[in-house]
mmCIF file of C-alpha atoms and ligand atoms in Angstrom:
data_model
loop_
_atom_site.group_PDB
_atom_site.id
_atom_site.type_symbol
_atom_site.label_atom_id
_atom_site.label_comp_id
_atom_site.label_asym_id
_atom_site.label_seq_id
_atom_site.Cartn_x
_atom_site.Cartn_y
_atom_site.Cartn_z
ATOM 1 C CA MET C 5 0.000 0.000 0.000
ATOM 2 C CA ILE C 6 1.263 3.498 -0.795
ATOM 3 C CA CYS C 7 0.842 5.959 2.049
ATOM 4 C CA HIS C 8 0.835 9.689 1.640
ATOM 5 C CA PRO C 9 3.791 11.027 3.685
ATOM 6 C CA SER C 10 1.590 13.260 5.819
ATOM 7 C CA GLU C 11 -0.117 10.126 7.147
ATOM 8 C CA VAL C 12 3.085 8.674 8.547
ATOM 9 C CA LEU C 13 5.476 11.576 9.136
ATOM 10 C CA PRO C 14 5.504 14.835 11.116
ATOM 11 C CA ALA C 15 4.039 17.749 9.184
ATOM 12 C CA PRO C 16 6.559 18.984 6.621
ATOM 13 C CA GLN C 17 7.838 22.524 6.983
ATOM 14 C CA ALA C 18 9.245 25.004 4.500
ATOM 15 C CA MET C 19 10.741 28.502 4.420
ATOM 16 C CA ARG C 20 8.282 30.404 2.304
ATOM 17 C CA VAL C 21 8.887 33.859 0.811
ATOM 18 C CA THR C 22 5.562 35.679 0.957
ATOM 19 C CA ARG C 23 6.834 39.110 -0.092
ATOM 20 C CA PHE C 24 9.930 39.968 -2.150
ATOM 21 C CA GLY C 25 12.693 41.462 -0.047
ATOM 22 C CA ASP C 26 11.195 39.982 3.084
ATOM 23 C CA PRO C 27 13.184 36.838 3.943
ATOM 24 C CA PRO C 28 11.282 34.153 5.838
ATOM 25 C CA THR C 29 12.371 33.612 9.421
ATOM 26 C CA VAL C 30 9.878 31.009 10.618
ATOM 27 C CA PRO C 31 9.119 27.759 8.830
ATOM 28 C CA THR C 32 5.527 27.255 7.783
ATOM 29 C CA ARG C 33 3.604 24.048 7.439
ATOM 30 C CA SER C 34 4.004 22.738 3.932
ATOM 31 C CA PRO C 35 1.249 20.390 2.810
ATOM 32 C CA GLY C 36 2.313 17.983 0.038
ATOM 33 C CA ARG C 37 0.508 19.115 -3.082
ATOM 34 C CA ARG C 38 1.404 16.439 -5.589
ATOM 35 C CA SER C 39 0.521 12.825 -5.726
ATOM 36 C CA VAL C 40 3.406 10.643 -4.568
ATOM 37 C CA THR C 41 2.340 7.656 -6.616
ATOM 38 C CA LYS C 42 5.346 7.789 -8.936
ATOM 39 C CA ARG C 43 7.545 10.032 -6.869
ATOM 40 C CA ALA C 44 10.173 9.751 -4.178
ATOM 41 C CA VAL C 45 9.532 11.316 -0.802
ATOM 42 C CA VAL C 46 12.784 12.690 0.577
ATOM 43 C CA ARG C 47 13.394 13.729 4.164
ATOM 44 C CA VAL C 48 15.755 16.661 3.558
ATOM 45 C CA THR C 49 18.685 16.778 5.973
ATOM 46 C CA HIS C 50 20.825 19.512 4.381
ATOM 47 C CA ALA C 51 20.442 22.180 1.715
ATOM 48 C CA SER C 52 22.806 24.891 0.535
ATOM 49 C CA VAL C 53 22.067 28.613 0.600
ATOM 50 C CA GLY C 54 23.695 30.781 -2.046
ATOM 51 C CA ALA C 55 23.669 33.745 -4.375
ATOM 52 C CA THR C 56 20.707 32.538 -6.437
ATOM 53 C CA ASP C 57 18.528 32.178 -3.327
ATOM 54 C CA LEU C 58 19.372 35.739 -2.280
ATOM 55 C CA THR C 59 18.523 37.060 -5.752
ATOM 56 C CA ALA C 60 15.186 35.223 -5.796
ATOM 57 C CA ILE C 61 14.243 36.370 -2.296
ATOM 58 C CA ARG C 62 14.758 39.954 -3.519
ATOM 59 C CA GLY C 63 12.477 39.165 -6.486
ATOM 60 C CA LYS C 64 15.290 39.812 -8.997
ATOM 61 C CA TYR C 65 15.880 36.359 -10.452
ATOM 62 C CA LEU C 66 15.169 35.696 -14.129
ATOM 63 C CA LEU C 67 13.427 32.389 -13.396
ATOM 64 C CA GLN C 68 11.636 34.188 -10.571
ATOM 65 C CA PRO C 69 9.024 32.129 -8.731
ATOM 66 C CA PHE C 70 5.889 33.915 -7.526
ATOM 67 C CA PRO C 71 5.496 34.970 -3.880
ATOM 68 C CA ARG C 72 4.854 32.125 -1.462
ATOM 69 C CA PHE C 73 7.737 30.299 -3.112
ATOM 70 C CA VAL C 74 10.288 28.240 -1.207
ATOM 71 C CA PRO C 75 13.959 29.042 -2.072
ATOM 72 C CA GLY C 76 16.710 26.466 -2.537
ATOM 73 C CA TYR C 77 17.728 24.457 -5.563
ATOM 74 C CA ASP C 78 19.715 21.577 -4.102
ATOM 75 C CA LEU C 79 19.418 19.102 -1.276
ATOM 76 C CA ILE C 80 20.798 16.093 0.542
ATOM 77 C CA GLY C 81 18.322 13.788 2.230
ATOM 78 C CA THR C 82 17.064 10.295 2.901
ATOM 79 C CA ILE C 83 14.439 8.512 0.859
ATOM 80 C CA GLU C 84 11.375 7.890 3.024
ATOM 81 C CA HIS C 85 9.204 6.435 0.347
ATOM 82 C CA LEU C 86 9.504 5.352 -3.280
ATOM 83 C CA GLY C 87 6.450 5.439 -5.500
ATOM 84 C CA ALA C 88 5.075 2.544 -7.487
ATOM 85 C CA GLY C 89 7.642 0.850 -9.688
ATOM 86 C CA GLY C 90 10.536 2.095 -7.548
ATOM 87 C CA HIS C 91 13.751 2.997 -9.284
ATOM 88 C CA PRO C 92 16.734 0.690 -9.966
ATOM 89 C CA ARG C 93 19.354 3.036 -8.474
ATOM 90 C CA LEU C 94 17.359 3.980 -5.405
ATOM 91 C CA SER C 95 15.916 2.389 -2.289
ATOM 92 C CA VAL C 96 14.051 3.470 0.815
ATOM 93 C CA GLY C 97 16.461 4.653 3.531
ATOM 94 C CA GLN C 98 19.131 5.621 1.018
ATOM 95 C CA ARG C 99 21.022 8.918 1.261
ATOM 96 C CA VAL C 100 20.561 10.952 -1.892
ATOM 97 C CA ALA C 101 21.497 14.261 -3.478
ATOM 98 C CA GLY C 102 19.549 16.254 -5.994
ATOM 99 C CA ILE C 103 18.979 19.549 -7.756
ATOM 100 C CA LEU C 104 15.427 20.666 -8.412
ATOM 101 C CA PRO C 105 14.401 22.150 -11.772
ATOM 102 C CA ARG C 106 12.418 24.759 -9.806
ATOM 103 C CA MET C 107 13.233 26.201 -6.393
ATOM 104 C CA GLY C 108 11.795 24.581 -3.286
ATOM 105 C CA ALA C 109 14.576 22.729 -1.441
ATOM 106 C CA HIS C 110 14.476 24.778 1.785
ATOM 107 C CA ALA C 111 11.935 22.400 3.260
ATOM 108 C CA THR C 112 12.027 19.359 5.496
ATOM 109 C CA LEU C 113 10.154 16.963 3.229
ATOM 110 C CA LEU C 114 9.896 16.899 -0.542
ATOM 111 C CA SER C 115 8.104 14.824 -3.096
ATOM 112 C CA VAL C 116 10.324 14.713 -6.191
ATOM 113 C CA ALA C 117 10.795 12.734 -9.382
ATOM 114 C CA PRO C 118 13.189 9.847 -8.630
ATOM 115 C CA SER C 119 15.111 10.761 -11.787
ATOM 116 C CA LEU C 120 16.354 13.898 -9.969
ATOM 117 C CA LEU C 121 18.162 11.884 -7.307
ATOM 118 C CA VAL C 122 21.558 10.213 -7.134
ATOM 119 C CA PRO C 123 23.021 8.227 -4.234
ATOM 120 C CA VAL C 124 25.493 10.002 -1.960
ATOM 121 C CA PRO C 125 28.663 7.888 -1.689
ATOM 122 C CA ASP C 126 29.446 6.322 1.687
ATOM 123 C CA GLY C 127 32.279 8.201 3.311
ATOM 124 C CA LEU C 128 30.989 11.633 2.301
ATOM 125 C CA ASP C 129 29.210 13.427 5.120
ATOM 126 C CA SER C 130 25.899 15.028 4.248
ATOM 127 C CA ALA C 131 26.779 18.609 5.168
ATOM 128 C CA THR C 132 29.852 18.523 2.935
ATOM 129 C CA ALA C 133 27.894 16.840 0.154
ATOM 130 C CA ALA C 134 25.356 19.684 0.362
ATOM 131 C CA THR C 135 27.976 22.218 -0.756
ATOM 132 C CA ALA C 136 28.376 20.524 -4.112
ATOM 133 C CA PRO C 137 25.215 19.904 -6.144
ATOM 134 C CA LEU C 138 24.233 23.286 -7.586
ATOM 135 C CA ASP C 139 27.642 24.979 -7.514
ATOM 136 C CA GLY C 140 29.724 21.955 -8.525
ATOM 137 C CA VAL C 141 27.382 20.848 -11.300
ATOM 138 C CA THR C 142 27.173 24.408 -12.657
ATOM 139 C CA ALA C 143 30.962 24.583 -12.748
ATOM 140 C CA GLN C 144 31.253 21.209 -14.476
ATOM 141 C CA PHE C 145 28.653 21.953 -17.168
ATOM 142 C CA ALA C 146 30.136 25.414 -17.771
ATOM 143 C CA LEU C 147 33.596 23.913 -18.165
ATOM 144 C CA ASP C 148 32.283 21.230 -20.530
ATOM 145 C CA ALA C 149 30.516 23.917 -22.563
ATOM 146 C CA LEU C 150 33.867 25.659 -23.132
ATOM 147 C CA ASP C 151 34.809 22.579 -25.114
ATOM 148 C CA THR C 152 38.552 23.034 -24.767
ATOM 149 C CA THR C 153 41.266 20.603 -23.787
ATOM 150 C CA HIS C 154 44.206 22.960 -23.872
ATOM 151 C CA GLY C 155 43.396 26.355 -22.313
ATOM 152 C CA PRO C 156 44.339 28.822 -20.972
ATOM 153 C CA ILE C 157 40.922 29.744 -19.642
ATOM 154 C CA LEU C 158 39.502 32.527 -17.511
ATOM 155 C CA VAL C 159 37.187 31.944 -14.538
ATOM 156 C CA GLN C 160 35.433 35.086 -13.333
ATOM 157 C CA GLY C 161 35.075 35.182 -9.553
ATOM 158 C CA ALA C 162 37.533 32.301 -9.122
ATOM 159 C CA GLY C 163 37.379 32.638 -5.333
ATOM 160 C CA GLY C 164 33.559 32.465 -5.254
ATOM 161 C CA ALA C 165 31.301 29.440 -4.912
ATOM 162 C CA VAL C 166 30.851 28.356 -8.547
ATOM 163 C CA GLY C 167 34.168 29.921 -9.584
ATOM 164 C CA GLY C 168 36.008 27.925 -6.912
ATOM 165 C CA TRP C 169 34.643 24.621 -8.208
ATOM 166 C CA ALA C 170 35.302 25.651 -11.833
ATOM 167 C CA THR C 171 38.894 26.554 -11.033
ATOM 168 C CA GLN C 172 39.534 23.215 -9.322
ATOM 169 C CA LEU C 173 37.879 21.201 -12.084
ATOM 170 C CA ALA C 174 39.821 23.019 -14.796
ATOM 171 C CA VAL C 175 43.156 22.688 -12.992
ATOM 172 C CA ALA C 176 42.434 18.968 -12.529
ATOM 173 C CA ARG C 177 42.058 18.748 -16.314
ATOM 174 C CA GLY C 178 45.490 20.263 -16.716
ATOM 175 C CA LEU C 179 44.243 23.642 -17.950
ATOM 176 C CA THR C 180 45.976 26.888 -17.082
ATOM 177 C CA VAL C 181 43.423 28.986 -15.232
ATOM 178 C CA PHE C 182 43.405 32.747 -14.941
ATOM 179 C CA GLY C 183 40.883 33.922 -12.402
ATOM 180 C CA THR C 184 39.426 37.271 -11.422
ATOM 181 C CA ALA C 185 39.082 38.145 -7.756
ATOM 182 C CA SER C 186 39.193 41.151 -5.504
ATOM 183 C CA PRO C 187 41.797 41.196 -2.715
ATOM 184 C CA ARG C 188 39.057 39.703 -0.501
ATOM 185 C CA THR C 189 38.945 36.370 -2.380
ATOM 186 C CA ARG C 190 42.368 36.439 -4.018
ATOM 187 C CA GLN C 191 43.975 34.006 -1.589
ATOM 188 C CA ARG C 192 41.188 31.457 -2.012
ATOM 189 C CA ALA C 193 41.419 31.661 -5.828
ATOM 190 C CA GLU C 194 45.189 31.260 -5.739
ATOM 191 C CA ALA C 195 44.976 28.322 -3.342
ATOM 192 C CA LEU C 196 42.732 26.554 -5.854
ATOM 193 C CA GLY C 197 45.268 27.076 -8.609
ATOM 194 C CA ALA C 198 44.211 30.268 -10.414
ATOM 195 C CA ARG C 199 46.557 33.017 -11.588
ATOM 196 C CA VAL C 200 44.680 35.971 -10.227
ATOM 197 C CA LEU C 201 43.815 39.326 -11.773
ATOM 198 C CA ASP C 202 41.953 41.970 -9.801
ATOM 199 C CA TYR C 203 38.742 42.736 -11.702
ATOM 200 C CA ARG C 204 38.706 46.198 -10.140
ATOM 201 C CA ASP C 205 41.901 47.116 -11.999
ATOM 202 C CA PRO C 206 40.673 48.913 -15.166
ATOM 203 C CA ASP C 207 43.614 47.405 -17.028
ATOM 204 C CA TRP C 208 43.051 43.749 -16.071
ATOM 205 C CA ILE C 209 41.846 42.621 -19.504
ATOM 206 C CA ASN C 210 44.880 44.147 -21.232
ATOM 207 C CA ALA C 211 47.106 42.406 -18.679
ATOM 208 C CA LEU C 212 45.365 39.097 -19.410
ATOM 209 C CA VAL C 213 45.685 39.492 -23.177
ATOM 210 C CA GLU C 214 49.367 40.270 -22.762
ATOM 211 C CA ALA C 215 49.977 37.356 -20.367
ATOM 212 C CA THR C 216 48.280 34.897 -22.724
ATOM 213 C CA GLY C 217 49.677 36.280 -25.972
ATOM 214 C CA GLY C 218 46.278 37.177 -27.447
ATOM 215 C CA GLY C 219 43.600 36.099 -24.990
ATOM 216 C CA VAL C 220 42.260 32.971 -23.317
ATOM 217 C CA VAL C 221 40.503 30.246 -25.324
ATOM 218 C CA GLY C 222 37.535 30.150 -22.979
ATOM 219 C CA ALA C 223 35.914 32.128 -20.176
ATOM 220 C CA ILE C 224 33.316 31.223 -17.566
ATOM 221 C CA ASP C 225 31.494 34.392 -16.625
ATOM 222 C CA HIS C 226 28.716 35.488 -14.280
ATOM 223 C CA THR C 227 28.930 39.240 -14.883
ATOM 224 C CA GLY C 228 27.538 39.522 -18.422
ATOM 225 C CA SER C 229 30.371 41.894 -19.308
ATOM 226 C CA ARG C 230 30.733 42.610 -23.032
ATOM 227 C CA GLU C 231 34.284 43.804 -22.401
ATOM 228 C CA LEU C 232 35.084 40.142 -21.983
ATOM 229 C CA HIS C 233 35.077 39.710 -25.779
ATOM 230 C CA ARG C 234 38.495 41.391 -25.743
ATOM 231 C CA ALA C 235 39.826 38.848 -23.238
ATOM 232 C CA VAL C 236 38.971 35.798 -25.347
ATOM 233 C CA SER C 237 40.660 34.881 -28.629
ATOM 234 C CA PRO C 238 38.408 35.027 -31.737
ATOM 235 C CA GLN C 239 38.172 31.219 -31.928
ATOM 236 C CA GLY C 240 37.417 30.970 -28.226
ATOM 237 C CA ARG C 241 34.173 30.835 -26.261
ATOM 238 C CA ILE C 242 32.488 32.566 -23.335
ATOM 239 C CA VAL C 243 30.083 30.548 -21.191
ATOM 240 C CA ARG C 244 27.686 32.763 -19.250
ATOM 241 C CA ILE C 245 26.269 31.340 -16.027
ATOM 242 C CA ALA C 246 24.696 34.648 -14.966
ATOM 243 C CA PHE C 247 24.535 38.297 -15.969
ATOM 244 C CA ASP C 248 24.908 39.954 -12.590
ATOM 245 C CA GLY C 249 26.702 43.128 -13.588
ATOM 246 C CA THR C 250 25.760 46.123 -11.531
ATOM 247 C CA HIS C 251 22.594 46.859 -13.474
ATOM 248 C CA ARG C 252 19.689 48.571 -11.704
ATOM 249 C CA HIS C 253 17.294 46.125 -13.358
ATOM 250 C CA PRO C 254 18.983 42.734 -13.051
ATOM 251 C CA GLN C 255 16.109 40.760 -14.587
ATOM 252 C CA ARG C 256 16.119 42.996 -17.666
ATOM 253 C CA ALA C 257 19.911 42.757 -17.851
ATOM 254 C CA THR C 258 19.738 38.965 -17.562
ATOM 255 C CA LEU C 259 17.108 38.673 -20.282
ATOM 256 C CA ALA C 260 19.108 40.973 -22.587
ATOM 257 C CA GLY C 261 22.285 39.021 -21.815
ATOM 258 C CA PHE C 262 20.548 35.721 -22.462
ATOM 259 C CA VAL C 263 19.313 36.911 -25.881
ATOM 260 C CA SER C 264 22.676 38.446 -26.780
ATOM 261 C CA ALA C 265 24.591 35.286 -25.811
ATOM 262 C CA THR C 266 22.183 33.142 -27.825
ATOM 263 C CA LEU C 267 22.653 35.383 -30.889
ATOM 264 C CA ARG C 268 26.421 35.124 -30.476
ATOM 265 C CA ARG C 269 26.389 31.343 -30.723
ATOM 266 C CA HIS C 270 28.424 31.468 -33.941
ATOM 267 C CA ALA C 271 30.224 34.771 -33.348
ATOM 268 C CA HIS C 272 33.966 35.182 -32.668
ATOM 269 C CA PRO C 273 34.372 34.562 -29.783
ATOM 270 C CA SER C 274 31.225 32.479 -29.512
ATOM 271 C CA GLU C 275 28.942 32.433 -26.483
ATOM 272 C CA ARG C 276 26.874 29.842 -24.640
ATOM 273 C CA VAL C 277 24.492 30.128 -21.717
ATOM 274 C CA CYS C 278 24.699 27.487 -18.994
ATOM 275 C CA SER C 279 21.564 27.276 -16.858
ATOM 276 C CA ILE C 280 21.414 24.322 -14.493
ATOM 277 C CA PRO C 281 17.643 24.493 -13.859
ATOM 278 C CA LEU C 282 17.144 24.163 -17.622
ATOM 279 C CA ILE C 283 19.725 21.385 -17.885
ATOM 280 C CA VAL C 284 18.132 19.489 -14.993
ATOM 281 C CA ALA C 285 14.760 19.823 -16.708
ATOM 282 C CA ALA C 286 15.925 18.842 -20.198
ATOM 283 C CA ARG C 287 19.025 16.634 -19.846
ATOM 284 C CA ARG C 288 18.210 14.480 -16.841
ATOM 285 C CA ALA C 289 20.728 11.648 -17.397
ATOM 286 C CA ALA C 290 23.632 14.016 -18.149
ATOM 287 C CA TYR C 291 22.767 16.017 -15.043
ATOM 288 C CA ARG C 292 22.708 12.870 -12.864
ATOM 289 C CA ASN C 293 26.026 11.603 -14.242
ATOM 290 C CA THR C 294 27.665 14.948 -13.579
ATOM 291 C CA LEU C 295 26.312 15.206 -10.046
ATOM 292 C CA SER C 296 27.454 11.643 -9.282
ATOM 293 C CA ALA C 297 30.924 12.381 -10.655
ATOM 294 C CA VAL C 298 31.262 15.550 -8.564
ATOM 295 C CA LEU C 299 30.199 13.687 -5.404
ATOM 296 C CA THR C 300 32.634 10.864 -6.162
ATOM 297 C CA ASP C 301 35.487 13.318 -6.678
ATOM 298 C CA LEU C 302 34.614 14.933 -3.361
ATOM 299 C CA THR C 303 34.670 11.550 -1.653
ATOM 300 C CA THR C 304 38.056 10.568 -3.084
ATOM 301 C CA GLY C 305 39.553 13.976 -2.327
ATOM 302 C CA ALA C 306 40.058 14.812 -6.007
ATOM 303 C CA LEU C 307 37.925 17.905 -5.324
ATOM 304 C CA LEU C 308 38.138 19.949 -2.139
ATOM 305 C CA PRO C 309 34.883 21.233 -0.656
ATOM 306 C CA PRO C 310 34.471 24.710 0.767
ATOM 307 C CA ARG C 311 34.318 24.988 4.544
ATOM 308 C CA VAL C 312 30.807 24.150 5.649
ATOM 309 C CA HIS C 313 29.044 26.773 7.706
ATOM 310 C CA GLU C 314 26.188 24.708 9.060
ATOM 311 C CA VAL C 315 23.144 26.655 10.220
ATOM 312 C CA ARG C 316 20.017 25.242 11.851
ATOM 313 C CA PHE C 317 16.917 25.407 9.658
ATOM 314 C CA GLU C 318 15.241 27.437 12.399
ATOM 315 C CA ASP C 319 18.015 30.059 12.096
ATOM 316 C CA TYR C 320 17.247 30.726 8.454
ATOM 317 C CA ALA C 321 17.921 34.463 8.736
ATOM 318 C CA SER C 322 21.485 33.825 9.835
ATOM 319 C CA ALA C 323 22.003 31.394 6.936
ATOM 320 C CA LEU C 324 20.969 34.191 4.564
ATOM 321 C CA THR C 325 23.262 36.652 6.331
ATOM 322 C CA ASP C 326 26.079 34.156 5.993
ATOM 323 C CA ALA C 327 25.392 33.652 2.283
ATOM 324 C CA GLU C 328 25.284 37.426 1.828
ATOM 325 C CA ARG C 329 28.574 37.891 3.651
ATOM 326 C CA CYS C 330 30.036 35.220 1.406
ATOM 327 C CA VAL C 331 33.143 34.436 3.457
ATOM 328 C CA PRO C 332 35.781 33.234 0.961
ATOM 329 C CA GLY C 333 35.993 29.444 0.865
ATOM 330 C CA SER C 334 32.917 28.948 3.042
ATOM 331 C CA LYS C 335 29.400 27.772 2.129
ATOM 332 C CA ALA C 336 26.208 28.192 4.136
ATOM 333 C CA VAL C 337 24.392 24.870 4.584
ATOM 334 C CA LEU C 338 21.031 24.470 6.317
ATOM 335 C CA ALA C 339 20.713 21.539 8.704
ATOM 336 C CA MET C 340 17.092 20.410 8.929
ATOM 337 C CA PRO C 341 15.589 19.243 12.230
HETATM 338 N N1 NAP E 16 23.720 29.213 -14.341
HETATM 339 C C1 NAP E 16 23.378 28.551 -13.259
HETATM 340 O O1 NAP E 16 22.695 27.533 -13.311
HETATM 341 C C2 NAP E 16 23.853 29.059 -11.931
HETATM 342 C C3 NAP E 16 24.029 28.192 -10.841
HETATM 343 C C4 NAP E 16 24.521 28.702 -9.639
HETATM 344 C C5 NAP E 16 24.792 30.058 -9.535
HETATM 345 N N2 NAP E 16 24.556 30.869 -10.615
HETATM 346 C C6 NAP E 16 24.831 32.312 -10.536
HETATM 347 O O2 NAP E 16 26.222 32.496 -10.663
HETATM 348 C C7 NAP E 16 26.589 33.693 -9.992
HETATM 349 C C8 NAP E 16 27.734 33.394 -9.030
HETATM 350 O O3 NAP E 16 27.243 32.549 -8.011
HETATM 351 P P1 NAP E 16 28.158 32.138 -6.787
HETATM 352 O O4 NAP E 16 27.317 31.312 -5.906
HETATM 353 O O5 NAP E 16 29.462 31.627 -7.257
HETATM 354 O O6 NAP E 16 28.387 33.568 -6.109
HETATM 355 P P2 NAP E 16 29.520 34.017 -5.101
HETATM 356 O O7 NAP E 16 29.957 32.882 -4.253
HETATM 357 O O8 NAP E 16 28.985 35.247 -4.472
HETATM 358 O O9 NAP E 16 30.761 34.397 -6.022
HETATM 359 C C9 NAP E 16 30.758 35.486 -6.863
HETATM 360 C C10 NAP E 16 32.201 35.877 -7.104
HETATM 361 O O10 NAP E 16 32.217 36.900 -8.091
HETATM 362 C C11 NAP E 16 33.261 37.811 -7.781
HETATM 363 N N3 NAP E 16 32.927 39.077 -8.394
HETATM 364 C C12 NAP E 16 32.168 40.098 -7.906
HETATM 365 N N4 NAP E 16 32.119 41.108 -8.792
HETATM 366 C C13 NAP E 16 32.860 40.721 -9.863
HETATM 367 C C14 NAP E 16 33.192 41.342 -11.092
HETATM 368 N N5 NAP E 16 32.767 42.562 -11.411
HETATM 369 N N6 NAP E 16 33.976 40.671 -11.955
HETATM 370 C C15 NAP E 16 34.427 39.440 -11.654
HETATM 371 N N7 NAP E 16 34.153 38.785 -10.502
HETATM 372 C C16 NAP E 16 33.373 39.438 -9.622
HETATM 373 C C17 NAP E 16 33.300 37.846 -6.286
HETATM 374 O O11 NAP E 16 34.617 38.123 -5.891
HETATM 375 P P3 NAP E 16 34.927 39.095 -4.657
HETATM 376 O O12 NAP E 16 34.167 38.521 -3.481
HETATM 377 O O13 NAP E 16 36.391 39.020 -4.533
HETATM 378 O O14 NAP E 16 34.414 40.460 -5.028
HETATM 379 C C18 NAP E 16 32.895 36.429 -5.878
HETATM 380 O O15 NAP E 16 34.024 35.638 -5.614
HETATM 381 C C19 NAP E 16 25.317 34.192 -9.289
HETATM 382 O O16 NAP E 16 24.724 35.165 -10.110
HETATM 383 C C20 NAP E 16 24.437 32.972 -9.234
HETATM 384 O O17 NAP E 16 23.072 33.298 -9.192
HETATM 385 C C21 NAP E 16 24.125 30.405 -11.794
#
């Protein structure tokens, strides 16, 4: 017999944003809305908090959910229930990781498609595992989208969350990595193997072009800067993971950047957009393989995680403050009750 989770488990709770700019501080009861017949019910134990959550809570995210949404894209948890038919890779009681195609992970219990979940390797603790799904998978797909085996490449924000993973992954592939960072994150970027340029130096692109003898062959970027075309050789490629910039209207800037990058698909240098929510929705098997590989590399020590700053679910406000402060080399992770 298939039981609805609310019949057998404590009431699920979620951090719900009811008004943009007004972060939730108290969890609210979260009734399961979808049938669990073919789904997995996951007791969430850990979930990361990052830049995308902060943007969405402000109401400035391109894939902006409507008010009453629950932030959070990725999670670690335990399978409480598997719907009819089960799933060959999964079993009840198993520890799993996943990224959702739409936000909603900052909750204690989720009903999700089993195809979103991969096992967490034994030997990897859940809080550490929680640092990896969204940021690590973004970095890996962005690097793959550069489609280069020789480098040198540029990673913007190499001391940041996604940039830190991208730098490590690229160095592990034997690529020379130039990374941008302010003095605040410089040390972190260098420790991961990047040759650092300060993005606040108006001359940094000229310095990069000179150091590389004509520009890098690929760049992973979250700023949307058009100046970056000068930093990349004509046959090279820019992969945009965001279009943050300093624009007063970030959603408009992101939409414009998305269109511009799509139109530049065959330009010199070419551009690609890497959006993990879209990849999770459209390329499920590739997403799962990449997430599994990142978790395996974390377990073997081939990839180094950021320092976990674990925050109780009930202290959500301080998790957001921590994510905002963005201490170099540290990641805010919610620990559910
Ligand atoms: N495409 C996707 O699916 C996807 C997935 C995850 C995240 N994202 C997006 O990717 C972006 C980065 O996320 P994150 O979690 O890595 O953020 P993060 O940890 O805050 O890192 C951002 C980094 O960017 C650096 N930075 C700030 N201004 C810069 C500039 N003008 N030029 C170059 N670097 C600059 C910062 O360095 P300093 O601290 O030294 O200033 C910081 O290290 C966010 O917009 C996020 O929403 C996209």
